[in-house]
Amino acid sequence: QSYDGSNTQFPFVLLLGNHSSGKSSFINYLLGKKVQSTGVAPTDDSFTVIVPSNLVNGGDESTADDSSFNVDRNGPALVGDPDLGFSGLQRFGDVLVNHTMLKIRSGTKVKDFCLVDSPGMIDSPTDHANKQVNYDRGYDFAGVCRWYAERADVILVFFDPDKPGTTGETLSILTSSLVGLDHKLHLLLNKADQFVKIHDFARAYGSLCWNLSKVIPRKDLPRIHTTCLPHLMAREGEASTLRALEPEAIGAGYRDLEESRQEVLKIVFDAPRNRIDNEISRLSLSARSLQLHCQVLHSLAHGYLARRWASAMRLFGAGVVSAGVSAALAMLLRSGDGLG
């Protein structure tokens, strides 16, 4: 699918990955408050656009912590707003639009960019006798992921120890929707604090690399950030806060996970700065596309003129030949009359 040149109003980070890979927990950690539901089973089947309240209020920082600005809007309202830049999603149909949400939140740590949470990727039930997939999402999921990915300023793809790259839909997205976007794509092996033994970590990491090597046609694999979130413990009461507890099971290795998490956080919070680079890349892509179209049109015009010229020459040659034959016949007739 070709990029149509439009872009969203605000920079955003796109989060993709298997279900239960920690996307929603990571979003809540970034925001510093619970916005997305979390759980082991799939908890959300929609694309959710999360926007800090100060962005939609003209950058007014006074609204950043005002809870009265917390608003949830459905997909039609989001897609129908031409200023936000999501109108292009309409071409994927009503099913997608009805599985899209906008959440405007105040009091978040994120102030100058948006987050887009995606449905957890999972393989559909298959009729093995007929080798047919029984169910799909009702819309072009890969196409939608491509639409978001082309406009995103940072793309995070999450894997977890239980499903290290074995979900077919995730691998399919890597080969179709994220092709050519390596400059802003980052892979995460999340929930690394679940490993109690180094042997378990080695098997999961090796399995992920093996699965990725089958869908990424390069000798060298991209870097995989091995990370986890701090263990969160909520205090009782409405004004509960979150405090980080260093897990004991992983011991001193937790410091490495902490460093990796800080690197990922820096990548995420650099999203507004990356938008400038991404706009330059998109402009360069559009310029190359325009150049290619011009070359094609020039070639077609040159070929058309050459064919027109060749056709005219054939007609002219046929006319000359025809005129010559007619003149010869006339001379023969005149000669015959003189002899008679």
XYZ file of C-alpha atoms in Angstrom:
340
model
C 0.000 0.000 0.000
C 1.314 3.439 -0.894
C 1.572 6.245 1.622
C -0.984 8.961 0.860
C 1.064 11.772 2.382
C -1.309 12.717 5.209
C -0.194 12.668 8.819
C -1.677 12.953 12.288
C -1.760 16.231 14.145
C 0.376 15.032 17.052
C 3.425 12.745 17.252
C 2.609 9.258 18.505
C 4.127 5.945 19.552
C 2.585 2.740 18.170
C 2.619 -0.389 20.331
C 2.168 -3.797 18.686
C 2.624 -7.333 19.969
C 1.148 -10.587 21.146
C -1.723 -10.548 23.588
C -0.540 -10.491 27.200
C 2.888 -9.232 26.170
C 2.684 -6.194 28.446
C 1.650 -3.417 26.025
C -1.121 -2.018 28.210
C 0.984 -2.303 31.380
C 3.795 -0.444 29.632
C 1.359 2.305 28.611
C 0.107 2.666 32.176
C 3.716 2.821 33.366
C 4.521 5.559 30.826
C 1.464 7.587 31.755
C 1.976 7.137 35.494
C -1.653 6.116 35.976
C -3.994 3.325 34.988
C -5.660 4.073 31.669
C -5.664 0.684 29.927
C -7.045 -2.582 31.313
C -4.489 -5.327 31.853
C -4.688 -9.083 32.236
C -3.371 -12.449 31.137
C -6.229 -13.025 28.690
C -6.877 -10.598 25.787
C -8.518 -7.540 27.359
C -9.061 -5.208 24.392
C -10.008 -5.723 20.755
C -9.720 -2.082 19.671
C -7.096 0.386 18.560
C -6.950 2.969 21.355
C -5.511 6.441 20.786
C -4.458 8.035 24.091
C -3.926 11.801 23.982
C -2.734 14.049 26.861
C -5.389 16.650 27.606
C -3.019 19.595 27.214
C -2.417 18.693 23.539
C -6.075 18.930 22.567
C -6.453 22.157 24.524
C -3.960 24.126 22.500
C -0.959 23.169 24.628
C -2.488 24.746 27.741
C -0.453 23.208 30.582
C -3.074 24.308 33.115
C -5.357 21.533 31.827
C -2.704 18.834 32.158
C -3.799 17.846 35.674
C -7.479 18.745 35.488
C -9.486 15.503 35.637
C -12.535 17.235 34.181
C -10.802 17.013 30.805
C -10.812 13.202 30.866
C -12.928 12.192 27.876
C -13.608 8.945 26.023
C -14.762 9.230 22.403
C -15.779 6.456 20.059
C -14.258 5.613 16.715
C -16.659 7.571 14.497
C -15.957 10.727 16.517
C -12.194 10.214 16.252
C -12.185 9.380 12.545
C -14.689 12.137 11.786
C -12.492 14.847 13.303
C -10.413 16.196 10.392
C -8.009 18.048 12.689
C -6.658 14.930 14.411
C -5.586 13.289 11.156
C -7.201 9.851 11.523
C -9.777 10.312 8.758
C -7.827 7.967 6.504
C -8.989 5.024 8.609
C -12.446 5.319 7.053
C -11.302 3.393 3.991
C -10.879 0.252 6.123
C -14.618 0.096 6.805
C -17.099 0.499 9.631
C -15.892 -2.566 11.521
C -12.510 -0.963 12.135
C -14.003 2.451 12.923
C -16.248 0.837 15.533
C -13.195 -0.901 17.005
C -11.283 2.347 17.510
C -11.322 4.581 20.592
C -9.948 7.946 21.673
C -9.026 8.538 25.312
C -8.094 12.048 26.427
C -6.390 11.963 29.819
C -5.051 14.559 32.222
C -2.447 14.082 34.928
C -0.152 11.925 32.795
C 3.638 11.908 32.672
C 3.411 12.063 28.899
C 2.759 15.640 27.787
C 3.839 16.143 24.177
C 2.943 12.989 22.248
C 0.242 10.340 21.973
C 0.169 6.577 22.420
C -1.657 4.077 20.213
C -2.448 0.720 21.795
C -3.344 -2.108 19.395
C -5.310 -5.333 19.829
C -3.166 -8.194 21.039
C -2.172 -10.400 18.136
C -3.284 -14.008 18.321
C -3.708 -16.849 15.849
C -7.299 -17.545 14.793
C -8.829 -21.009 15.268
C -8.157 -23.144 12.201
C -10.079 -25.944 10.569
C -7.100 -28.274 10.164
C -9.080 -30.713 7.983
C -9.747 -28.033 5.345
C -6.734 -25.860 6.260
C -8.930 -22.763 6.477
C -9.049 -20.025 9.088
C -12.501 -19.881 10.617
C -12.457 -16.311 11.934
C -10.818 -12.998 11.235
C -11.116 -9.484 12.659
C -13.611 -8.233 10.085
C -11.158 -5.732 8.596
C -7.699 -5.634 7.032
C -5.657 -5.803 10.246
C -2.316 -5.845 8.434
C -3.371 -2.837 6.339
C -4.443 -0.895 9.429
C -1.151 -1.671 11.168
C 0.659 -0.409 8.063
C -1.412 2.793 8.097
C -0.484 3.500 11.722
C 3.128 2.390 11.290
C 3.765 4.754 8.360
C 2.629 7.704 10.458
C 4.080 6.637 13.826
C 7.247 8.277 15.098
C 8.275 5.258 17.188
C 7.095 1.646 16.781
C 7.457 -0.854 19.630
C 6.808 -4.556 19.018
C 6.406 -6.574 22.218
C 7.196 -10.239 22.751
C 6.881 -12.142 25.996
C 8.519 -15.282 27.404
C 5.425 -17.447 26.894
C 5.098 -16.638 23.160
C 8.546 -15.538 21.955
C 7.663 -14.839 18.347
C 5.546 -17.937 17.805
C 2.287 -16.124 17.074
C 1.770 -16.295 13.316
C -0.082 -12.984 13.131
C 2.827 -11.164 14.775
C 5.347 -12.625 12.351
C 3.008 -11.802 9.463
C 2.840 -8.160 10.564
C 6.651 -8.027 10.637
C 6.851 -9.263 7.042
C 4.009 -7.179 5.582
C 3.102 -4.111 7.647
C 6.500 -3.054 9.010
C 8.652 -3.528 5.912
C 10.874 -0.519 5.179
C 10.297 1.082 8.595
C 13.397 -0.250 10.362
C 14.567 3.261 11.270
C 11.775 3.614 13.827
C 11.081 -0.038 14.699
C 12.194 -1.449 18.060
C 11.736 -5.022 19.308
C 11.210 -5.775 22.999
C 11.403 -9.067 24.861
C 9.252 -7.958 27.755
C 8.574 -9.479 31.183
C 12.172 -10.648 31.460
C 11.851 -10.589 35.251
C 9.753 -13.753 34.978
C 12.876 -15.800 34.296
C 14.110 -17.505 37.442
C 16.897 -19.445 35.707
C 19.336 -18.220 33.100
C 18.586 -21.409 31.166
C 14.950 -20.301 30.724
C 16.045 -16.898 29.482
C 18.469 -18.447 26.972
C 15.775 -20.741 25.561
C 13.220 -17.921 25.209
C 15.713 -15.483 23.684
C 17.011 -18.147 21.309
C 13.479 -19.096 20.295
C 12.649 -15.462 19.544
C 15.790 -15.018 17.443
C 15.063 -18.247 15.575
C 11.517 -17.189 14.736
C 12.600 -13.706 13.686
C 15.354 -15.091 11.458
C 12.700 -16.858 9.380
C 10.821 -13.646 8.581
C 13.609 -11.024 8.522
C 15.643 -11.618 5.344
C 18.971 -10.356 6.687
C 22.092 -11.942 8.110
C 22.062 -9.689 11.157
C 18.968 -9.445 13.326
C 17.865 -6.094 14.745
C 18.594 -5.406 18.384
C 16.134 -6.887 20.851
C 15.638 -4.834 24.012
C 15.323 -7.196 26.977
C 13.336 -5.391 29.609
C 10.590 -5.490 32.190
C 8.543 -3.112 34.283
C 9.145 -2.544 37.982
C 6.882 -4.695 40.119
C 3.908 -2.526 40.960
C 2.071 -2.619 44.233
C -1.054 -0.501 44.637
C -1.979 0.825 48.020
C -5.534 0.580 49.191
C -7.903 3.499 48.719
C -8.913 5.776 45.907
C -5.704 7.768 46.133
C -3.568 4.651 45.667
C -0.098 5.228 44.301
C 2.347 2.934 42.596
C 5.739 2.150 44.050
C 8.493 0.113 42.474
C 9.881 -2.968 44.201
C 13.058 -4.584 42.925
C 12.314 -8.275 42.317
C 14.498 -10.688 44.274
C 14.304 -13.631 41.847
C 16.383 -12.063 39.145
C 19.027 -10.701 41.524
C 21.772 -8.466 40.247
C 20.674 -8.991 36.635
C 17.793 -6.629 37.297
C 20.207 -3.710 36.925
C 20.755 -4.666 33.280
C 16.993 -4.788 32.738
C 16.707 -1.385 34.371
C 19.309 0.052 31.969
C 17.507 -1.488 28.996
C 14.182 -0.065 30.189
C 15.724 3.400 30.500
C 16.984 3.123 26.910
C 13.482 2.238 25.717
C 12.012 5.140 27.696
C 14.472 7.525 26.064
C 13.446 6.221 22.630
C 9.775 6.726 23.471
C 10.131 10.219 24.897
C 12.180 11.275 21.866
C 9.104 10.687 19.664
C 8.346 14.426 19.160
C 11.934 15.015 18.043
C 11.788 12.000 15.750
C 8.782 13.473 13.962
C 11.056 15.981 12.234
C 13.316 13.204 10.960
C 10.310 11.116 9.927
C 8.787 14.040 8.035
C 12.067 14.451 6.137
C 12.036 10.731 5.359
C 8.431 10.930 4.158
C 9.260 13.970 2.018
C 12.207 12.109 0.508
C 9.977 9.097 -0.171
C 7.375 11.306 -1.838
C 10.071 13.001 -3.938
C 11.421 9.635 -5.115
C 7.899 8.493 -5.898
C 7.271 11.676 -7.900
C 10.554 11.182 -9.747
C 9.604 7.610 -10.585
C 6.196 8.711 -11.884
C 7.842 11.397 -14.022
C 10.235 8.842 -15.489
C 7.356 6.492 -16.274
C 5.344 9.278 -17.906
C 8.375 10.397 -19.933
C 8.985 6.846 -21.103
C 5.324 6.413 -22.066
C 5.264 9.741 -23.920
C 8.483 8.903 -25.771
C 7.148 5.480 -26.733
C 3.835 6.954 -27.857
C 5.537 9.534 -30.071
C 7.855 6.887 -31.510
C 4.904 4.659 -32.376
C 3.021 7.604 -33.908
C 6.068 8.491 -36.026
C 6.558 4.886 -37.156
C 2.884 4.618 -38.058
C 3.040 7.888 -40.033
C 6.122 6.652 -41.897
C 4.382 3.416 -42.798
C 1.392 5.309 -44.122
C 3.655 7.675 -46.069
C 5.617 4.775 -47.536
C 2.450 2.995 -48.526
C 1.226 6.198 -50.184
C 4.458 6.605 -52.111
C 4.347 3.013 -53.279
C 0.698 3.324 -54.222
C 1.353 6.555 -56.133
C 4.298 4.953 -57.948
C 2.236 1.944 -59.051
C -0.539 4.199 -60.309
C 1.914 6.306 -62.340
C 3.478 3.184 -63.896
C 0.083 1.823 -64.940
C -0.813 5.166 -66.525
C 2.394 5.167 -68.545
C 1.756 1.607 -69.759
C -1.748 2.528 -70.823
C -0.531 5.574 -72.705
C 2.163 3.508 -74.410
C -0.393 0.914 -75.472
C -2.661 3.551 -76.966
C 0.252 4.959 -79.001
C 1.181 1.567 -80.381
C -2.399 0.896 -81.382
